[in-house]
PDB file of C-alpha atoms in Angstrom:
ATOM      1  CA  MET A 179     -23.380 -82.318 -59.143  1.00 45.00           C
ATOM      2  CA  GLY A 180     -23.679 -80.646 -55.706  1.00 51.00           C
ATOM      3  CA  GLY A 181     -21.167 -79.072 -53.988  1.00 54.00           C
ATOM      4  CA  TYR A 182     -20.124 -79.592 -50.255  1.00 52.00           C
ATOM      5  CA  SER A 183     -20.907 -76.550 -48.179  1.00 51.00           C
ATOM      6  CA  ARG A 184     -18.756 -76.730 -44.594  1.00 50.00           C
ATOM      7  CA  THR A 185     -21.175 -74.417 -42.994  1.00 52.00           C
ATOM      8  CA  MET A 186     -23.762 -76.819 -43.344  1.00 51.00           C
ATOM      9  CA  ASP A 187     -22.314 -79.224 -41.273  1.00 49.00           C
ATOM     10  CA  PRO A 188     -19.216 -77.913 -39.254  1.00 52.00           C
ATOM     11  CA  ILE A 189     -17.597 -81.019 -38.267  1.00 52.00           C
ATOM     12  CA  PRO A 190     -18.462 -84.247 -40.058  1.00 51.00           C
ATOM     13  CA  LEU A 191     -17.238 -87.716 -39.213  1.00 53.00           C
ATOM     14  CA  LEU A 192     -16.403 -89.037 -42.290  1.00 50.00           C
ATOM     15  CA  PRO A 193     -16.086 -87.149 -45.510  1.00 51.00           C
ATOM     16  CA  ARG A 194     -18.611 -87.232 -47.965  1.00 53.00           C
ATOM     17  CA  ARG A 195     -19.049 -89.566 -51.102  1.00 55.00           C
ATOM     18  CA  TYR A 196     -20.724 -88.064 -54.094  1.00 52.00           C
ATOM     19  CA  PRO A 197     -22.008 -90.294 -57.069  1.00 51.00           C
ATOM     20  CA  THR A 198     -19.653 -90.173 -59.972  1.00 48.00           C
ATOM     21  CA  THR A 199     -20.246 -90.595 -63.565  1.00 49.00           C
ATOM     22  CA  VAL A 200     -18.665 -93.543 -65.439  1.00 48.00           C
ATOM     23  CA  THR A 201     -16.608 -90.966 -67.162  1.00 49.00           C
ATOM     24  CA  SER A 202     -15.507 -89.187 -64.265  1.00 50.00           C
ATOM     25  CA  ILE A 203     -12.421 -90.101 -62.521  1.00 50.00           C
ATOM     26  CA  ASP A 204     -12.968 -89.810 -58.295  1.00 54.00           C
ATOM     27  CA  TYR A 205      -9.786 -88.899 -56.647  1.00 56.00           C
ATOM     28  CA  ARG A 206     -11.360 -88.688 -53.402  1.00 57.00           C
ATOM     29  CA  ASN A 207     -10.915 -92.298 -52.617  1.00 59.00           C
ATOM     30  CA  SER A 208      -7.311 -92.323 -53.228  1.00 64.00           C
ATOM     31  CA  SER A 209      -5.658 -92.601 -49.349  1.00 66.00           C
ATOM     32  CA  ASP A 210      -3.686 -89.275 -49.811  1.00 67.00           C
ATOM     33  CA  TYR A 211      -6.882 -87.443 -49.876  1.00 72.00           C
ATOM     34  CA  ASN A 212      -8.656 -89.080 -47.034  1.00 75.00           C
ATOM     35  CA  MET A 213      -5.533 -88.657 -45.075  1.00 78.00           C
ATOM     36  CA  VAL A 214      -5.418 -84.151 -45.788  1.00 80.00           C
ATOM     37  CA  TYR A 215      -8.977 -84.336 -45.261  1.00 83.00           C
ATOM     38  CA  LEU A 216      -8.975 -86.163 -41.763  1.00 85.00           C
ATOM     39  CA  GLN A 217      -6.343 -83.999 -40.910  1.00 87.00           C
ATOM     40  CA  GLN A 218      -8.031 -80.824 -41.834  1.00 88.00           C
ATOM     41  CA  GLN A 219     -11.231 -82.159 -39.738  1.00 90.00           C
ATOM     42  CA  LEU A 220      -8.712 -82.965 -36.593  1.00 92.00           C
ATOM     43  CA  ASP A 221      -7.222 -79.527 -37.057  1.00 91.00           C
ATOM     44  CA  GLN A 222     -10.976 -77.920 -36.743  1.00 92.00           C
ATOM     45  CA  GLN A 223     -11.994 -79.963 -33.892  1.00 92.00           C
ATOM     46  CA  VAL A 224      -8.970 -79.160 -31.876  1.00 92.00           C
ATOM     47  CA  LYS A 225      -9.340 -75.510 -32.456  1.00 93.00           C
ATOM     48  CA  TYR A 226     -13.204 -75.995 -31.905  1.00 93.00           C
ATOM     49  CA  ASN A 227     -12.382 -77.718 -28.663  1.00 92.00           C
ATOM     50  CA  PHE A 228      -9.798 -74.781 -27.545  1.00 92.00           C
ATOM     51  CA  ASP A 229     -12.538 -72.234 -28.277  1.00 92.00           C
ATOM     52  CA  LEU A 230     -15.099 -74.013 -25.993  1.00 93.00           C
ATOM     53  CA  GLN A 231     -12.516 -74.565 -23.412  1.00 93.00           C
ATOM     54  CA  ALA A 232     -11.981 -70.712 -23.024  1.00 93.00           C
ATOM     55  CA  GLN A 233     -15.917 -69.836 -23.254  1.00 94.00           C
ATOM     56  CA  ILE A 234     -16.185 -72.470 -20.423  1.00 94.00           C
ATOM     57  CA  GLN A 235     -13.387 -70.447 -18.645  1.00 93.00           C
ATOM     58  CA  GLU A 236     -14.964 -67.418 -19.151  1.00 94.00           C
ATOM     59  CA  LEU A 237     -18.476 -68.445 -17.734  1.00 94.00           C
ATOM     60  CA  THR A 238     -16.573 -70.272 -14.877  1.00 94.00           C
ATOM     61  CA  SER A 239     -14.916 -66.866 -13.866  1.00 94.00           C
ATOM     62  CA  GLU A 240     -18.297 -65.041 -14.675  1.00 95.00           C
ATOM     63  CA  PHE A 241     -20.509 -67.799 -12.102  1.00 95.00           C
ATOM     64  CA  ALA A 242     -17.682 -67.451  -9.221  1.00 94.00           C
ATOM     65  CA  LYS A 243     -18.269 -63.603  -9.403  1.00 95.00           C
ATOM     66  CA  LYS A 244     -21.897 -63.732  -9.327  1.00 95.00           C
ATOM     67  CA  GLU A 245     -21.905 -66.492  -6.920  1.00 95.00           C
ATOM     68  CA  GLU A 246     -19.410 -64.404  -4.686  1.00 95.00           C
ATOM     69  CA  GLU A 247     -21.964 -61.576  -5.006  1.00 95.00           C
ATOM     70  CA  ILE A 248     -24.636 -63.677  -3.902  1.00 96.00           C
ATOM     71  CA  ASN A 249     -22.845 -65.316  -0.792  1.00 95.00           C
ATOM     72  CA  ASN A 250     -21.761 -61.444   0.104  1.00 95.00           C
ATOM     73  CA  LEU A 251     -25.575 -60.533   0.191  1.00 95.00           C
ATOM     74  CA  LYS A 252     -26.737 -63.433   2.120  1.00 94.00           C
ATOM     75  CA  ALA A 253     -24.400 -62.353   4.808  1.00 94.00           C
ATOM     76  CA  ARG A 254     -25.536 -58.883   4.920  1.00 94.00           C
ATOM     77  CA  ILE A 255     -29.122 -60.108   4.855  1.00 94.00           C
ATOM     78  CA  PHE A 256     -28.267 -62.584   7.873  1.00 93.00           C
ATOM     79  CA  LYS A 257     -26.688 -59.415   9.915  1.00 92.00           C
ATOM     80  CA  LYS A 258     -29.804 -57.559   9.101  1.00 92.00           C
ATOM     81  CA  ASP A 259     -32.098 -60.104  10.521  1.00 90.00           C
ATOM     82  CA  GLN A 260     -29.830 -60.360  13.684  1.00 89.00           C
ATOM     83  CA  GLU A 261     -30.052 -56.854  14.282  1.00 89.00           C
ATOM     84  CA  ILE A 262     -33.791 -56.715  13.853  1.00 88.00           C
ATOM     85  CA  ASP A 263     -33.882 -59.619  16.043  1.00 84.00           C
ATOM     86  CA  ILE A 264     -31.858 -57.760  19.104  1.00 83.00           C
ATOM     87  CA  LEU A 265     -34.445 -54.910  18.351  1.00 83.00           C
ATOM     88  CA  ARG A 266     -37.389 -56.854  18.682  1.00 80.00           C
ATOM     89  CA  ASP A 267     -35.860 -58.881  21.870  1.00 73.00           C
ATOM     90  CA  ASP A 268     -34.977 -55.268  23.440  1.00 71.00           C
ATOM     91  CA  LYS A 269     -38.748 -54.110  22.715  1.00 70.00           C
ATOM     92  CA  LYS A 270     -39.839 -57.036  24.412  1.00 66.00           C
ATOM     93  CA  GLY A 271     -37.767 -56.574  27.764  1.00 61.00           C
ATOM     94  CA  LYS A 272     -39.174 -53.004  27.925  1.00 63.00           C
ATOM     95  CA  GLU A 273     -42.886 -52.028  29.164  1.00 60.00           C
ATOM     96  CA  ASP A 274     -44.446 -48.765  28.097  1.00 63.00           C
ATOM     97  CA  ASP A 275     -46.380 -47.075  31.228  1.00 65.00           C
ATOM     98  CA  PHE A 276     -49.850 -48.174  29.959  1.00 64.00           C
ATOM     99  CA  THR A 277     -48.656 -51.697  30.630  1.00 68.00           C
ATOM    100  CA  LYS A 278     -47.308 -50.863  34.150  1.00 67.00           C
ATOM    101  CA  LYS A 279     -50.132 -49.454  35.257  1.00 69.00           C
ATOM    102  CA  ARG A 280     -52.541 -51.853  34.256  1.00 66.00           C
ATOM    103  CA  ARG A 281     -50.373 -54.570  35.754  1.00 65.00           C
ATOM    104  CA  ARG A 282     -50.671 -52.722  38.851  1.00 68.00           C
ATOM    105  CA  ARG A 283     -54.578 -52.224  39.021  1.00 68.00           C
ATOM    106  CA  GLY A 284     -54.242 -56.250  38.316  1.00 63.00           C
ATOM    107  CA  LEU A 285     -55.491 -55.960  35.187  1.00 62.00           C
ATOM    108  CA  SER A 286     -53.526 -58.117  32.022  1.00 60.00           C
ATOM    109  CA  PRO A 287     -51.683 -55.979  30.036  1.00 56.00           C
ATOM    110  CA  SER A 288     -53.188 -57.776  26.988  1.00 62.00           C
ATOM    111  CA  GLN A 289     -56.426 -56.548  27.045  1.00 60.00           C
ATOM    112  CA  PRO A 290     -56.880 -53.867  24.674  1.00 58.00           C
ATOM    113  CA  ARG A 291     -57.191 -50.282  25.361  1.00 57.00           C
ATOM    114  CA  LYS A 292     -60.357 -48.778  25.923  1.00 60.00           C
ATOM    115  CA  GLN A 293     -61.501 -46.265  22.973  1.00 57.00           C
ATOM    116  CA  GLN A 294     -61.726 -42.483  24.781  1.00 58.00           C
ATOM    117  CA  LYS A 295     -64.630 -41.007  23.763  1.00 59.00           C
ATOM    118  CA  LYS A 296     -64.224 -37.527  22.146  1.00 60.00           C
ATOM    119  CA  ARG A 297     -65.518 -35.230  24.207  1.00 60.00           C
ATOM    120  CA  GLU A 298     -68.081 -32.939  21.737  1.00 62.00           C
ATOM    121  CA  LYS A 299     -67.264 -29.217  21.638  1.00 62.00           C
ATOM    122  CA  VAL A 300     -70.243 -26.929  22.326  1.00 62.00           C
ATOM    123  CA  VAL A 301     -70.117 -24.475  19.544  1.00 63.00           C
ATOM    124  CA  GLU A 302     -72.714 -23.378  17.329  1.00 66.00           C
ATOM    125  CA  LYS A 303     -72.220 -24.224  13.633  1.00 66.00           C
ATOM    126  CA  ARG A 304     -73.446 -22.440  10.883  1.00 67.00           C
ATOM    127  CA  LYS A 305     -76.575 -23.523   8.782  1.00 67.00           C
ATOM    128  CA  PRO A 306     -75.580 -24.591   5.520  1.00 63.00           C
ATOM    129  CA  ASN A 307     -77.190 -23.445   2.903  1.00 65.00           C
ATOM    130  CA  PRO A 308     -80.286 -25.091   1.432  1.00 60.00           C
ATOM    131  CA  PRO A 309     -78.843 -27.759  -1.189  1.00 57.00           C
ATOM    132  CA  GLU A 310     -79.964 -26.916  -4.887  1.00 59.00           C
ATOM    133  CA  SER A 311     -82.062 -29.789  -4.776  1.00 56.00           C
ATOM    134  CA  THR A 312     -84.582 -28.151  -2.421  1.00 53.00           C
ATOM    135  CA  MET A 313     -84.905 -25.055  -4.004  1.00 57.00           C
ATOM    136  CA  ASP A 314     -88.049 -24.561  -6.757  1.00 65.00           C
ATOM    137  CA  TYR A 315     -86.671 -25.175 -10.112  1.00 64.00           C
ATOM    138  CA  SER A 316     -90.060 -23.850 -11.779  1.00 66.00           C
ATOM    139  CA  LYS A 317     -89.039 -20.297  -9.905  1.00 72.00           C
ATOM    140  CA  THR A 318     -85.470 -20.126 -11.374  1.00 73.00           C
ATOM    141  CA  LEU A 319     -86.209 -21.198 -14.558  1.00 69.00           C
ATOM    142  CA  VAL A 320     -88.886 -18.916 -15.042  1.00 73.00           C
ATOM    143  CA  ASN A 321     -86.931 -16.052 -13.961  1.00 78.00           C
ATOM    144  CA  LEU A 322     -84.061 -16.842 -16.143  1.00 77.00           C
ATOM    145  CA  PHE A 323     -86.314 -16.127 -19.240  1.00 76.00           C
ATOM    146  CA  LYS A 324     -87.514 -13.166 -18.188  1.00 81.00           C
ATOM    147  CA  LYS A 325     -83.632 -11.988 -18.068  1.00 81.00           C
ATOM    148  CA  GLY A 326     -83.351 -13.654 -21.304  1.00 79.00           C
ATOM    149  CA  ALA A 327     -86.284 -11.851 -22.842  1.00 80.00           C
ATOM    150  CA  GLU A 328     -85.498  -8.478 -21.437  1.00 81.00           C
ATOM    151  CA  ALA A 329     -81.618  -9.014 -22.745  1.00 80.00           C
ATOM    152  CA  SER A 330     -82.755 -10.061 -25.913  1.00 79.00           C
ATOM    153  CA  ASN A 331     -85.783  -6.837 -26.105  1.00 78.00           C
ATOM    154  CA  SER A 332     -83.415  -4.392 -25.079  1.00 80.00           C
ATOM    155  CA  SER A 333     -80.692  -5.639 -28.163  1.00 80.00           C
ATOM    156  CA  ILE A 334     -83.475  -5.718 -30.278  1.00 81.00           C
ATOM    157  CA  LYS A 335     -84.180  -2.090 -29.340  1.00 82.00           C
ATOM    158  CA  LYS A 336     -80.705  -1.334 -29.605  1.00 83.00           C
ATOM    159  CA  ASN A 337     -80.458  -2.604 -33.003  1.00 81.00           C
ATOM    160  CA  LEU A 338     -83.500  -0.528 -34.043  1.00 79.00           C
ATOM    161  CA  GLU A 339     -82.448   2.891 -32.817  1.00 82.00           C
ATOM    162  CA  SER A 340     -78.920   2.331 -34.684  1.00 82.00           C
ATOM    163  CA  LYS A 341     -80.740   1.136 -37.818  1.00 80.00           C
ATOM    164  CA  GLU A 342     -82.971   4.628 -37.266  1.00 79.00           C
ATOM    165  CA  ILE A 343     -80.182   6.617 -36.711  1.00 78.00           C
ATOM    166  CA  LYS A 344     -78.445   5.540 -39.970  1.00 77.00           C
ATOM    167  CA  GLU A 345     -81.530   5.995 -41.968  1.00 75.00           C
ATOM    168  CA  GLU A 346     -81.752   9.872 -40.495  1.00 75.00           C
ATOM    169  CA  ASP A 347     -77.781  10.188 -41.423  1.00 73.00           C
ATOM    170  CA  THR A 348     -78.533   9.141 -45.144  1.00 73.00           C
ATOM    171  CA  SER A 349     -81.453  11.193 -45.803  1.00 63.00           C
TER     172      SER A 349
END
């Protein structure tokens, strides 16, 4: 016979009935037991409802705070938009010198400005070194091989001289 766990079903509506054998006596059917059980369930339900009401009050207060913050931010944004509109209106009212001159000449201020050509400075520029791609690579390779051969020859000569000196010292 299985036991009843209240954690599985926190608020059952009716008490569970378990199958009974012929030899066992089931006292759960008595009216006293049912009344006690129903009273316990009612107490649990009332406690659960109070907990839910407390959570609801906390959430509504948090919601009200967030709503107030949102309204404050909206008000700030509205003020900034008004300031931007005021600045735009001020800017539209003023004309810069260029548009004033164009109006005097009879030109529309909406025409784009002509790009002024930059005056080229007459300065002699240095001629850059020729790029490496134009150099004759065969000549450079030959020169490198010659230098490498000379270096290796000189090191071989030094080694031979040092061996000869050692042989003379030993003899």
